[in-house]
């Protein structure tokens, strides 16, 4: 239900456009396909992914000879779900961590303002509710506000936070956090990092250093590098994904602020383009407004 509400703007806009795309037409023809292409592109699905979807529908039209516009919705839904299935992701419905050696370490990256801190807070809350012992690490030492904000979330969720003063070495904070997690036998560690994308070499060096230090304390840490993207920025989110995947090995995505936007199609395009699983989506500012991304629920909520 939260998901339906969270995606309301995307859905309304999508249906309006879809309705216009088939207005006065009973058969899916080239015109309808052209219109559909525009609907998908303007819903921020992205050009490449849109063309893939259109190709598939075109193939079905030419095979079946006739496709009524009344069927288009069902077929579109099938093709989008099919596309997401090929990335073999988004089948989880619960906030879970793998049953590996403790602690499971998540390093969170993304530009400032994308919703990193909020997502960390919401995640910590979900993991804690599942009975996991959580520790946060404030390794965005570049901005005092980042440390303060994470502290606010740590207090709200009631989980420990490891921090140092502003300007200290992020790798040192990461080291302290993981050491503390090992000592206290924590299950999950979530580390915030600075998102200074305008300085790519620095970003890359900093993330590499943090990762190297983590691996010294906990084998193979970080186990997940979670990139947080602001979904309301549409195509800009694609660009950020491109930059961050160049700077470090991103293993999962969180797409935030889908509640305030009609650009929810960005989730489909990004998971297809980057072949990185979208694990979480943000649908509001509240502590409960984070969802495990499930492609079936997502596509369904689009078409409900
Ligand atoms: P950071 O700089 O990446 O750590 O970003 P913050 O976590 O501080 O988030 C920036 C702003 O976006 C804050 O005002 C958050 O409340 C807001 N925000 C984060 N996630 C969501 C979301 O899913 N929906 C909405 N509506 N706002 C969000």
Tab-separated table of C-alpha atoms and ligand atoms in Angstrom:
chain	number	residue	atom	x	y	z
A	1	UNK	CA	0.000	0.000	0.000
A	2	UNK	CA	2.875	2.375	0.800
A	3	UNK	CA	4.293	1.482	-2.570
A	4	UNK	CA	1.084	2.431	-4.378
A	5	UNK	CA	0.982	5.735	-2.569
A	6	UNK	CA	4.686	6.306	-3.066
A	7	UNK	CA	4.405	5.836	-6.795
A	8	UNK	CA	1.154	7.707	-7.262
A	9	UNK	CA	2.587	10.552	-9.292
A	10	UNK	CA	4.450	8.226	-11.610
A	11	UNK	CA	1.391	6.099	-12.075
A	12	UNK	CA	-1.045	8.947	-12.744
A	13	UNK	CA	1.268	10.589	-15.216
A	14	UNK	CA	2.028	7.276	-16.901
A	15	UNK	CA	-1.621	6.374	-17.336
A	16	UNK	CA	-2.510	9.815	-18.627
A	17	UNK	CA	0.201	9.561	-21.226
A	18	UNK	CA	-0.662	5.981	-22.087
A	19	UNK	CA	-4.305	6.945	-22.528
A	20	UNK	CA	-3.337	9.719	-24.923
A	21	UNK	CA	-0.979	7.408	-26.786
A	22	UNK	CA	-3.816	5.074	-27.766
A	23	UNK	CA	-6.664	7.610	-27.979
A	24	UNK	CA	-8.945	6.922	-30.937
A	25	UNK	CA	-6.983	3.803	-31.893
A	26	UNK	CA	-8.221	0.234	-31.636
A	27	UNK	CA	-5.146	-1.416	-33.120
A	28	UNK	CA	-1.487	-1.169	-32.138
A	29	UNK	CA	0.171	0.256	-35.248
A	30	UNK	CA	3.322	2.260	-35.945
A	31	UNK	CA	1.725	5.450	-34.662
A	32	UNK	CA	0.767	3.853	-31.387
A	33	UNK	CA	4.256	2.387	-31.022
A	34	UNK	CA	5.790	5.808	-31.676
A	35	UNK	CA	3.530	7.332	-29.061
A	36	UNK	CA	4.350	4.553	-26.630
A	37	UNK	CA	8.033	5.176	-27.160
A	38	UNK	CA	7.499	8.776	-26.194
A	39	UNK	CA	5.511	7.791	-23.106
A	40	UNK	CA	8.353	5.580	-21.892
A	41	UNK	CA	11.080	8.099	-22.634
A	42	UNK	CA	9.196	10.906	-20.917
A	43	UNK	CA	8.612	8.595	-17.923
A	44	UNK	CA	12.419	8.458	-17.610
A	45	UNK	CA	12.756	4.813	-18.527
A	46	UNK	CA	15.765	5.870	-20.611
A	47	UNK	CA	16.229	5.651	-24.352
A	48	UNK	CA	18.058	2.317	-24.539
A	49	UNK	CA	15.639	0.486	-22.295
A	50	UNK	CA	12.667	2.091	-24.062
A	51	UNK	CA	13.934	0.855	-27.428
A	52	UNK	CA	14.332	-2.652	-26.026
A	53	UNK	CA	10.740	-2.629	-24.793
A	54	UNK	CA	9.403	-1.210	-28.067
A	55	UNK	CA	11.350	-3.832	-30.069
A	56	UNK	CA	9.786	-6.597	-28.057
A	57	UNK	CA	6.282	-5.261	-28.510
A	58	UNK	CA	6.899	-4.735	-32.211
A	59	UNK	CA	8.017	-8.347	-32.521
A	60	UNK	CA	4.830	-9.500	-30.866
A	61	UNK	CA	2.691	-7.297	-33.071
A	62	UNK	CA	4.272	-8.655	-36.239
A	63	UNK	CA	3.966	-12.223	-34.991
A	64	UNK	CA	0.340	-11.912	-33.905
A	65	UNK	CA	-0.605	-9.754	-36.921
A	66	UNK	CA	-3.187	-7.942	-34.825
A	67	UNK	CA	-2.894	-6.433	-31.369
A	68	UNK	CA	-5.717	-4.382	-29.908
A	69	UNK	CA	-4.825	-1.261	-27.939
A	70	UNK	CA	-6.925	-2.741	-25.125
A	71	UNK	CA	-4.256	-5.443	-24.804
A	72	UNK	CA	-1.366	-3.012	-24.791
A	73	UNK	CA	-1.350	-2.459	-21.054
A	74	UNK	CA	-1.132	-6.173	-20.288
A	75	UNK	CA	1.570	-6.696	-22.868
A	76	UNK	CA	3.598	-3.714	-21.706
A	77	UNK	CA	3.434	-4.970	-18.154
A	78	UNK	CA	4.628	-8.424	-19.237
A	79	UNK	CA	7.496	-7.009	-21.245
A	80	UNK	CA	8.697	-4.683	-18.479
A	81	UNK	CA	8.546	-7.457	-15.899
A	82	UNK	CA	10.325	-9.729	-18.370
A	83	UNK	CA	13.081	-7.196	-18.887
A	84	UNK	CA	13.624	-6.789	-15.163
A	85	UNK	CA	13.588	-10.561	-14.761
A	86	UNK	CA	16.517	-10.853	-17.113
A	87	UNK	CA	18.616	-8.886	-14.675
A	88	UNK	CA	17.560	-11.584	-12.250
A	89	UNK	CA	17.061	-9.136	-9.432
A	90	UNK	CA	14.467	-7.660	-7.202
A	91	UNK	CA	12.886	-10.836	-5.975
A	92	UNK	CA	13.296	-10.127	-2.271
A	93	UNK	CA	10.449	-8.790	-0.216
A	94	UNK	CA	12.093	-8.546	3.208
A	95	UNK	CA	14.989	-6.655	4.730
A	96	UNK	CA	17.474	-9.455	5.067
A	97	UNK	CA	21.211	-9.827	5.247
A	98	UNK	CA	23.005	-12.903	3.940
A	99	UNK	CA	23.708	-15.587	6.470
A	100	UNK	CA	27.458	-15.164	6.268
A	101	UNK	CA	30.087	-14.408	8.846
A	102	UNK	CA	29.269	-11.398	11.008
A	103	UNK	CA	29.354	-8.461	10.627
A	104	UNK	CA	27.830	-7.818	7.217
A	105	UNK	CA	29.279	-4.518	6.025
A	106	UNK	CA	27.407	-2.086	3.786
A	107	UNK	CA	29.249	0.943	2.439
A	108	UNK	CA	26.885	3.652	1.253
A	109	UNK	CA	27.907	6.009	-1.546
A	110	UNK	CA	26.150	8.751	-3.509
A	111	UNK	CA	26.172	12.506	-4.058
A	112	UNK	CA	25.168	14.835	-1.250
A	113	UNK	CA	21.441	15.336	-1.132
A	114	UNK	CA	20.625	12.026	-2.808
A	115	UNK	CA	19.220	10.694	0.455
A	116	UNK	CA	22.178	8.716	1.805
A	117	UNK	CA	21.744	9.611	5.462
A	118	UNK	CA	17.994	9.135	5.376
A	119	UNK	CA	18.339	5.778	3.646
A	120	UNK	CA	20.937	4.655	6.199
A	121	UNK	CA	18.580	5.650	9.027
A	122	UNK	CA	15.619	3.847	7.478
A	123	UNK	CA	17.732	0.757	6.763
A	124	UNK	CA	19.106	0.699	10.295
A	125	UNK	CA	15.527	0.859	11.569
A	126	UNK	CA	14.422	-2.040	9.352
A	127	UNK	CA	17.390	-4.221	10.229
A	128	UNK	CA	16.954	-3.480	13.917
A	129	UNK	CA	13.266	-4.374	13.684
A	130	UNK	CA	14.308	-7.721	12.205
A	131	UNK	CA	16.379	-8.351	15.322
A	132	UNK	CA	19.758	-7.539	13.859
A	133	UNK	CA	22.368	-5.672	15.886
A	134	UNK	CA	23.332	-2.590	13.874
A	135	UNK	CA	26.279	-0.161	14.041
A	136	UNK	CA	26.587	3.030	11.989
A	137	UNK	CA	29.844	4.641	10.885
A	138	UNK	CA	30.062	8.355	10.085
A	139	UNK	CA	32.798	8.277	7.455
A	140	UNK	CA	31.512	11.360	5.647
A	141	UNK	CA	33.888	13.506	7.654
A	142	UNK	CA	33.890	16.260	5.055
A	143	UNK	CA	30.768	17.987	6.335
A	144	UNK	CA	29.932	18.533	9.984
A	145	UNK	CA	26.242	18.423	9.030
A	146	UNK	CA	26.642	14.903	7.660
A	147	UNK	CA	27.975	13.639	10.997
A	148	UNK	CA	25.244	15.485	12.921
A	149	UNK	CA	22.500	14.166	10.652
A	150	UNK	CA	23.672	10.599	11.022
A	151	UNK	CA	23.781	11.101	14.793
A	152	UNK	CA	20.152	12.272	14.698
A	153	UNK	CA	19.171	9.065	12.896
A	154	UNK	CA	21.265	6.913	15.239
A	155	UNK	CA	19.391	8.464	18.186
A	156	UNK	CA	16.020	8.056	16.512
A	157	UNK	CA	16.612	4.407	15.657
A	158	UNK	CA	18.560	3.841	18.879
A	159	UNK	CA	21.655	2.221	17.407
A	160	UNK	CA	25.304	2.986	18.175
A	161	UNK	CA	27.258	5.299	15.904
A	162	UNK	CA	31.022	5.540	15.563
A	163	UNK	CA	32.292	8.962	14.606
A	164	UNK	CA	35.269	11.280	14.832
A	165	UNK	CA	35.520	14.994	14.424
A	166	UNK	CA	34.968	16.694	11.112
A	167	UNK	CA	37.961	16.541	8.788
A	168	UNK	CA	39.343	13.308	10.226
A	169	UNK	CA	40.365	10.446	7.966
A	170	UNK	CA	37.265	8.577	6.676
A	171	UNK	CA	39.274	5.347	6.514
A	172	UNK	CA	40.097	5.744	10.182
A	173	UNK	CA	36.405	6.108	11.037
A	174	UNK	CA	35.657	3.008	8.966
A	175	UNK	CA	38.411	1.136	10.814
A	176	UNK	CA	37.021	2.171	14.210
A	177	UNK	CA	33.481	1.265	13.194
A	178	UNK	CA	34.362	-2.213	11.992
A	179	UNK	CA	36.597	-2.860	15.006
A	180	UNK	CA	33.765	-1.862	17.300
A	181	UNK	CA	31.325	-4.046	15.366
A	182	UNK	CA	33.616	-7.040	15.724
A	183	UNK	CA	34.063	-6.450	19.467
A	184	UNK	CA	30.345	-6.001	20.102
A	185	UNK	CA	29.420	-8.856	17.732
A	186	UNK	CA	27.197	-6.662	15.621
A	187	UNK	CA	25.346	-8.212	12.673
A	188	UNK	CA	25.281	-5.254	10.305
A	189	UNK	CA	27.525	-2.241	9.803
A	190	UNK	CA	26.369	0.657	7.650
A	191	UNK	CA	29.035	3.201	6.701
A	192	UNK	CA	28.250	6.640	5.328
A	193	UNK	CA	30.778	8.171	2.931
A	194	UNK	CA	31.323	11.602	1.387
A	195	UNK	CA	29.784	12.173	-2.035
A	196	UNK	CA	32.091	14.625	-3.677
A	197	UNK	CA	31.537	13.628	-7.255
A	198	UNK	CA	33.089	16.800	-8.667
A	199	UNK	CA	36.470	15.458	-7.720
A	200	UNK	CA	36.482	12.018	-9.281
A	201	UNK	CA	40.076	11.041	-8.605
A	202	UNK	CA	39.767	12.000	-4.947
A	203	UNK	CA	36.501	10.145	-4.657
A	204	UNK	CA	37.988	7.042	-6.197
A	205	UNK	CA	41.083	7.195	-4.006
A	206	UNK	CA	39.070	7.807	-0.877
A	207	UNK	CA	36.644	4.947	-1.517
A	208	UNK	CA	39.503	2.618	-2.421
A	209	UNK	CA	41.311	3.489	0.796
A	210	UNK	CA	38.210	2.998	2.941
A	211	UNK	CA	37.599	-0.372	1.329
A	212	UNK	CA	41.187	-1.482	1.840
A	213	UNK	CA	41.065	-0.603	5.514
A	214	UNK	CA	37.710	-2.362	5.984
A	215	UNK	CA	39.010	-5.545	4.424
A	216	UNK	CA	41.805	-5.605	7.012
A	217	UNK	CA	39.312	-5.711	9.870
A	218	UNK	CA	36.573	-7.885	8.363
A	219	UNK	CA	37.223	-10.377	5.536
A	220	UNK	CA	35.973	-9.174	2.168
A	221	UNK	CA	34.348	-6.051	3.630
A	222	UNK	CA	32.512	-4.128	2.349
A	223	UNK	CA	30.139	-6.895	1.323
A	224	UNK	CA	27.769	-4.474	-0.304
A	225	UNK	CA	28.499	-1.094	-1.889
A	226	UNK	CA	25.116	0.595	-2.003
A	227	UNK	CA	24.757	3.568	-4.331
A	228	UNK	CA	21.948	5.949	-3.370
A	229	UNK	CA	20.373	7.803	-6.308
A	230	UNK	CA	17.756	10.538	-6.221
A	231	UNK	CA	14.995	9.176	-8.477
A	232	UNK	CA	13.387	12.583	-8.851
A	233	UNK	CA	16.373	13.771	-10.883
A	234	UNK	CA	15.494	11.373	-13.701
A	235	UNK	CA	18.274	11.273	-16.268
A	236	UNK	CA	20.704	12.834	-13.817
A	237	UNK	CA	20.427	9.667	-11.760
A	238	UNK	CA	21.698	7.698	-14.790
A	239	UNK	CA	24.660	10.062	-15.007
A	240	UNK	CA	25.472	9.629	-11.309
A	241	UNK	CA	25.237	5.874	-11.645
A	242	UNK	CA	27.690	6.061	-14.529
A	243	UNK	CA	30.169	8.161	-12.532
A	244	UNK	CA	30.020	6.113	-9.358
A	245	UNK	CA	30.298	2.783	-11.143
A	246	UNK	CA	33.507	4.153	-12.657
A	247	UNK	CA	34.841	5.245	-9.276
A	248	UNK	CA	34.125	2.028	-7.396
A	249	UNK	CA	32.488	-1.358	-7.744
A	250	UNK	CA	28.851	-0.662	-6.923
A	251	UNK	CA	26.958	-3.812	-5.980
A	252	UNK	CA	23.452	-2.498	-5.324
A	253	UNK	CA	21.269	0.571	-5.707
A	254	UNK	CA	18.749	2.493	-3.664
A	255	UNK	CA	16.522	4.899	-5.598
A	256	UNK	CA	15.002	7.591	-3.370
A	257	UNK	CA	12.297	10.263	-3.537
A	258	UNK	CA	10.007	8.305	-5.830
A	259	UNK	CA	7.051	9.711	-3.868
A	260	UNK	CA	7.579	13.256	-5.085
A	261	UNK	CA	8.076	12.510	-8.741
A	262	UNK	CA	6.505	11.227	-11.943
A	263	UNK	CA	9.908	9.882	-12.973
A	264	UNK	CA	9.544	6.439	-11.383
A	265	UNK	CA	10.357	4.837	-14.730
A	266	UNK	CA	13.967	5.612	-13.901
A	267	UNK	CA	14.050	2.477	-11.727
A	268	UNK	CA	13.307	0.281	-14.748
A	269	UNK	CA	15.905	1.965	-16.931
A	270	UNK	CA	18.641	2.010	-14.326
A	271	UNK	CA	18.332	-1.630	-13.339
A	272	UNK	CA	18.339	-2.614	-17.022
A	273	UNK	CA	21.201	-0.342	-18.065
A	274	UNK	CA	23.609	-1.026	-15.259
A	275	UNK	CA	22.652	-4.597	-14.466
A	276	UNK	CA	23.048	-3.734	-10.820
A	277	UNK	CA	20.196	-4.762	-8.551
A	278	UNK	CA	17.953	-2.018	-7.232
A	279	UNK	CA	17.640	-3.249	-3.663
A	280	UNK	CA	15.665	-0.465	-2.038
A	281	UNK	CA	13.369	2.370	-3.020
A	282	UNK	CA	12.594	5.473	-0.978
A	283	UNK	CA	8.975	6.588	-1.002
A	284	UNK	CA	8.923	9.324	1.640
A	285	UNK	CA	10.853	11.078	4.382
A	286	UNK	CA	9.561	8.972	7.260
A	287	UNK	CA	11.389	6.152	8.975
A	288	UNK	CA	9.113	3.514	7.426
A	289	UNK	CA	9.293	4.945	3.926
A	290	UNK	CA	11.868	2.554	2.541
A	291	UNK	CA	10.900	-0.553	0.629
A	292	UNK	CA	12.758	-3.606	-0.483
A	293	UNK	CA	12.552	-3.373	-4.245
A	294	UNK	CA	10.484	-6.186	-5.648
A	295	UNK	CA	10.159	-6.011	-9.421
A	296	UNK	CA	6.805	-7.790	-9.505
A	297	UNK	CA	5.223	-5.503	-6.938
A	298	UNK	CA	6.810	-2.509	-8.590
A	299	UNK	CA	5.544	-3.298	-12.078
A	300	UNK	CA	2.144	-4.245	-10.666
A	301	UNK	CA	1.814	-0.980	-8.794
A	302	UNK	CA	2.606	0.824	-12.025
A	303	UNK	CA	-0.334	-0.851	-13.752
A	304	UNK	CA	-2.874	-1.047	-10.951
B	1	LIG	P1	22.379	12.968	1.864
B	1	LIG	O1	23.009	14.309	1.707
B	1	LIG	O2	22.604	12.110	0.655
B	1	LIG	O3	22.745	12.276	3.114
B	1	LIG	O4	20.809	13.230	1.846
B	1	LIG	P2	19.754	13.224	3.047
B	1	LIG	O5	19.559	11.847	3.547
B	1	LIG	O6	20.117	14.269	4.021
B	1	LIG	O7	18.440	13.610	2.250
B	1	LIG	C1	18.276	14.849	1.585
B	1	LIG	C2	16.815	15.259	1.652
B	1	LIG	O8	16.009	14.320	0.929
B	1	LIG	C3	16.248	15.256	3.072
B	1	LIG	O9	15.395	16.365	3.218
B	1	LIG	C4	15.447	13.955	3.154
B	1	LIG	O10	14.374	14.034	4.059
B	1	LIG	C5	14.959	13.831	1.732
B	1	LIG	N1	14.681	12.432	1.352
B	1	LIG	C6	15.483	11.347	1.424
B	1	LIG	N2	14.864	10.239	0.943
B	1	LIG	C7	13.623	10.619	0.567
B	1	LIG	C8	12.478	9.938	-0.027
B	1	LIG	O11	12.477	8.744	-0.320
B	1	LIG	N3	11.384	10.719	-0.265
B	1	LIG	C9	11.342	12.059	0.010
B	1	LIG	N4	10.231	12.715	-0.274
B	1	LIG	N5	12.388	12.712	0.547
B	1	LIG	C10	13.501	12.020	0.821
